[in-house]
Amino acid sequence: MLEARLSQSMVLKKVVDAIKDLVQDCNFDCNDSGIALQAMDNSHVALVSMMLKAESFEPYRCDRNIALGVNLVSLTKVLRALQNDDLVTLKAEDAPDSLNITFESSTADRISEYDLKLMDIDQDHLGIPDTEYAATVTMPSSEFKRICTDLQAMSESVTIEATKDGVKFSCAGDIGNGAVTLRNYQNVEKEHTNVDIELTEPVSLTFSLKYLVNFCKAQPLSDRVKICLSNEVPLLVEYLVTGTSYLRFYLAPKIGDEE
Amino acid sequence: MPWRKHWVDPRIDADDPALLRQKLERRAYEVWISEIMLQQTRVAVVIDYWNRWMEKWPTIHELAATSGDDVLAAWRGLGYYSRATRIHNAAKLVCEDSAMKGLLPSSVDTLVAKVPGVGRYTAGAISAIVFGKAAPMVDGNVLRVLSRQLGLLGDVKTDKSVIDLLWAAADSLAKAVAEDSCDGEISSTTEEQISDRPGRWGQALMELGSTICTPKPDCEACPISTSCRAYGEGLQLASTRGLAPKDIQTTLNPNPLPDIEDSCDFCKPFEEVAQNGGDEDAEIVPISKKTNASRSKARPRLQRQATLSAFFTQSNESKETPDSVPTELTPAGLATIVNHAKKFPVKVVKKAVKEQETLVCAIRRSDDRYVIHRRPPKGLLAGLWEFPSWIIPEDCENTETAYKRAAELHASAVLDPTLKLQSLTHPKLKYVSKLGSVPWLFSHLKLTMHVFLFEIKCSKNEFDTLPSTDDRWSDSIETESMGTGMRKCWDLVREVNGD
């Protein structure tokens, strides 16, 4: 059986909010290392990969692999009742019909308990190869969100070009074109505003802004975001949740037509 | 669709030849009218017209006996008015002919030869649907379906050799369908078998073309995709892109043929098609005509959204399928197929529509009658009535005053043709005002009609007979057989009259 208690309960709510527009139903795969989730959007262009490590919970117990098939809209409804400082506990049997979710207020004077019905979900699991990315950009998550929404006003796709000079987000639309360039930036006092670009070779790739803007819904999870690029492979956008727990998004690039 | 009825099986009425002949005559007439109406006109519109037509003239004899104006009036609003005149003339001819006596011929060749206005399409439809013969009927929809089925990348609008090839294919299909008898056995008799199968088959093919195999086809829903060459090619394309399983059954030869593109006289090479905008990926944003902004050179090339399956492996099945081949057709694969099928048949860049301006002169007499003019028996809106109109030549001065003067001269010439030569206006003609302009779009012509109102101050009965026999006075414009565009002009006139 599963029993997992999370003191930073808002993490759960923020994760679900970040992915519920991309994925409707998905399995939370629980095992002794933690709770994982992997799902693609309907068009198989984007993939969400979440890992909440066992260390993020206190206590965490899961003896056998359990798949919790959850409708994210329903889970959102339950999580609406969650208060900021609440402790949240997830409980499930070994072959569960429902997921038991308990909220405890920080002063332990209020306990609410929900049972969410589960479903059987047949899911394609994709093996994601370990990739040495040619470019890794770490920047404030709010900055990334701003760039994506600004450029989306002009075009439906953005070309991300990383060179030794910086990373350039450019787009061309019917009304004209636009670009935002970020350079390496270090501020010792405000480290969260840093822009770090690690580069082994220059890359240039084009992506759909609709999806990128969707990924930015994870911005409340973390004030930093890591973007990894290599030519001709999907883009990785990673938000660290707590410790080494993460929420990752992969997005297939737009590629020139073969004909 | 009210014209779809059960097939008149001659075996059932074999003992009563007179009744059978009557049934066939009526059925042939119904199908003929429906097929002519359906050319260039949408089904929803035709239904009403057809029902009213059949109520008015239930048989071909009644149609033959009526007046040409009545026929034109019943056709009003359907457009391509020469169709109505041709039907009427043909009805008269068929009824007067000593051999036909009102019954349309059953064979395609005789239909085309003897009935004016019936081409090979209508002939095929009548022959197959009514008389149960193995005749092909190929409309624009069928041309599209068959060019996809055969993988014929040709121009089905203007290239005669391509059109003939598709007709020949349709003919073989109709014959094959006719030979399959209902119990599945191939009939051995050599004499021509008749049945409802060719007609049902032909209509099914047209229906498929109008509902599923449309310019933007729904290949997923198509019942005959397994025999479709365009689908097969698209599937192979999807398979090479890793969007479809490798071992999927296609109609294509597994051993690719040597490139014989150059030796095919019918198909256009693909590159040429692609240049003409054949490859329309949904993601590509059309350049808005309104923005004058020049196309930036940084504008990305045509780009296609890739899916993750091309990059990530399916870990569940990784044991069975080591390479990242999906086990079934992915949505992106289907899109690739649809995109490929969309290239068939070759799209032809439309010629720019000719533009024309005409002056329309509404000439009102003091007793509220207007002059109307009958259009020539051939050409656009043949035989319909209109207000006296004058097509502005291209070299005419393009100003309001010049138009007004030209309208005055044209209106004067209606009353006295000699005035035109002397460039004089008729003393009794009074210019009232310009009422406005009516734009009207024909399939091949963009017409702008400038409407001018004139009055004649005269004593009663003066001008009763107009110099031209094609002109006359009318006291109820509403009931005249006029084109819809001219009716819009009349609306302008009525507005100033205040009714």
PDB file of C-alpha atoms in Angstrom, chain A residues 40 42-47 123-129 156 172-175 177 206 208 232-234 250-259, chain B residues 237 240-241 279 281-288 291 293 296 298-309 311-316 331 343:
ATOM      1  CA  MET A  40       1.945  12.769 -23.661  1.00  0.00           C
ATOM      2  CA  ASN A  42      -3.153  14.051 -27.448  1.00  0.00           C
ATOM      3  CA  SER A  43      -1.156  15.025 -30.490  1.00  0.00           C
ATOM      4  CA  HIS A  44       1.978  13.307 -29.176  1.00  0.00           C
ATOM      5  CA  VAL A  45       4.007  16.459 -29.578  1.00  0.00           C
ATOM      6  CA  ALA A  46       4.681  17.195 -25.918  1.00  0.00           C
ATOM      7  CA  LEU A  47       5.480  14.944 -22.982  1.00  0.00           C
ATOM      8  CA  GLN A 123      -0.636   4.431 -21.292  1.00  0.00           C
ATOM      9  CA  ASP A 124       2.217   4.403 -23.741  1.00  0.00           C
ATOM     10  CA  HIS A 125       5.466   4.689 -21.897  1.00  0.00           C
ATOM     11  CA  LEU A 126       8.208   6.267 -23.845  1.00  0.00           C
ATOM     12  CA  GLY A 127      11.818   5.521 -23.171  1.00  0.00           C
ATOM     13  CA  ILE A 128      13.582   8.841 -23.029  1.00  0.00           C
ATOM     14  CA  PRO A 129      17.222   8.459 -23.986  1.00  0.00           C
ATOM     15  CA  GLU A 156       2.862  30.558 -33.485  1.00  0.00           C
ATOM     16  CA  ALA A 172       8.353  35.758 -37.569  1.00  0.00           C
ATOM     17  CA  GLY A 173       4.649  36.324 -38.057  1.00  0.00           C
ATOM     18  CA  ASP A 174       2.267  37.980 -40.458  1.00  0.00           C
ATOM     19  CA  ILE A 175       2.664  41.370 -38.855  1.00  0.00           C
ATOM     20  CA  ASN A 177       9.090  39.630 -36.605  1.00  0.00           C
ATOM     21  CA  THR A 206      12.039  25.864 -33.851  1.00  0.00           C
ATOM     22  CA  SER A 208       5.448  25.727 -31.247  1.00  0.00           C
ATOM     23  CA  GLU A 232      17.173  17.706 -33.973  1.00  0.00           C
ATOM     24  CA  VAL A 233      16.019  16.362 -30.637  1.00  0.00           C
ATOM     25  CA  PRO A 234      13.116  17.414 -28.446  1.00  0.00           C
ATOM     26  CA  TYR A 250       9.646  17.612 -23.595  1.00  0.00           C
ATOM     27  CA  LEU A 251       8.601  19.185 -26.873  1.00  0.00           C
ATOM     28  CA  ALA A 252       9.225  17.851 -30.363  1.00  0.00           C
ATOM     29  CA  PRO A 253      10.710  20.467 -32.671  1.00  0.00           C
ATOM     30  CA  LYS A 254       9.217  21.688 -35.902  1.00  0.00           C
ATOM     31  CA  ILE A 255      11.282  20.352 -38.708  1.00  0.00           C
ATOM     32  CA  GLY A 256      11.728  21.386 -42.304  1.00  0.00           C
ATOM     33  CA  ASP A 257       9.604  19.335 -44.629  1.00  0.00           C
ATOM     34  CA  GLU A 258      11.375  16.541 -46.393  1.00  0.00           C
ATOM     35  CA  GLU A 259       9.808  17.316 -49.711  1.00  0.00           C
TER      36      GLU A 259
ATOM     37  CA  LEU B 237       5.643   8.180 -46.686  1.00  0.00           C
ATOM     38  CA  THR B 240       9.499   6.199 -43.713  1.00  0.00           C
ATOM     39  CA  ARG B 241       9.001   9.052 -41.274  1.00  0.00           C
ATOM     40  CA  ASP B 279       1.903  20.723 -49.976  1.00  0.00           C
ATOM     41  CA  ASP B 281       0.744  21.893 -44.089  1.00  0.00           C
ATOM     42  CA  ALA B 282      -1.854  22.943 -41.624  1.00  0.00           C
ATOM     43  CA  GLU B 283       0.688  24.841 -39.580  1.00  0.00           C
ATOM     44  CA  ILE B 284       1.663  27.216 -42.329  1.00  0.00           C
ATOM     45  CA  VAL B 285       0.140  30.611 -41.886  1.00  0.00           C
ATOM     46  CA  PRO B 286      -1.046  32.188 -45.091  1.00  0.00           C
ATOM     47  CA  ILE B 287       0.426  35.558 -45.859  1.00  0.00           C
ATOM     48  CA  SER B 288      -2.316  38.008 -45.167  1.00  0.00           C
ATOM     49  CA  THR B 291      -0.520  43.487 -44.579  1.00  0.00           C
ATOM     50  CA  ALA B 293       4.734  44.197 -44.873  1.00  0.00           C
ATOM     51  CA  SER B 296      11.010  38.811 -44.179  1.00  0.00           C
ATOM     52  CA  ALA B 298      14.166  35.296 -41.979  1.00  0.00           C
ATOM     53  CA  ARG B 299      10.758  33.729 -42.350  1.00  0.00           C
ATOM     54  CA  PRO B 300      11.158  30.036 -41.636  1.00  0.00           C
ATOM     55  CA  ARG B 301      10.817  27.501 -44.402  1.00  0.00           C
ATOM     56  CA  LEU B 302       7.785  25.277 -44.492  1.00  0.00           C
ATOM     57  CA  GLN B 303       7.941  23.468 -41.218  1.00  0.00           C
ATOM     58  CA  ARG B 304       6.180  20.469 -39.920  1.00  0.00           C
ATOM     59  CA  GLN B 305       5.487  19.737 -36.284  1.00  0.00           C
ATOM     60  CA  ALA B 306       7.304  16.515 -35.418  1.00  0.00           C
ATOM     61  CA  THR B 307       5.941  14.124 -32.843  1.00  0.00           C
ATOM     62  CA  LEU B 308       7.853  12.637 -29.975  1.00  0.00           C
ATOM     63  CA  SER B 309       7.494   9.079 -31.226  1.00  0.00           C
ATOM     64  CA  PHE B 311      12.627  10.548 -30.980  1.00  0.00           C
ATOM     65  CA  PHE B 312      11.594   8.512 -27.974  1.00  0.00           C
ATOM     66  CA  THR B 313      11.195   4.770 -27.934  1.00  0.00           C
ATOM     67  CA  GLN B 314       8.139   2.979 -26.719  1.00  0.00           C
ATOM     68  CA  SER B 315       9.625   1.281 -23.687  1.00  0.00           C
ATOM     69  CA  ASN B 316       6.790  -1.243 -23.177  1.00  0.00           C
ATOM     70  CA  PRO B 331      -2.315  10.751 -35.868  1.00  0.00           C
ATOM     71  CA  LYS B 343      -2.337  16.599 -53.759  1.00  0.00           C
TER      72      LYS B 343
END
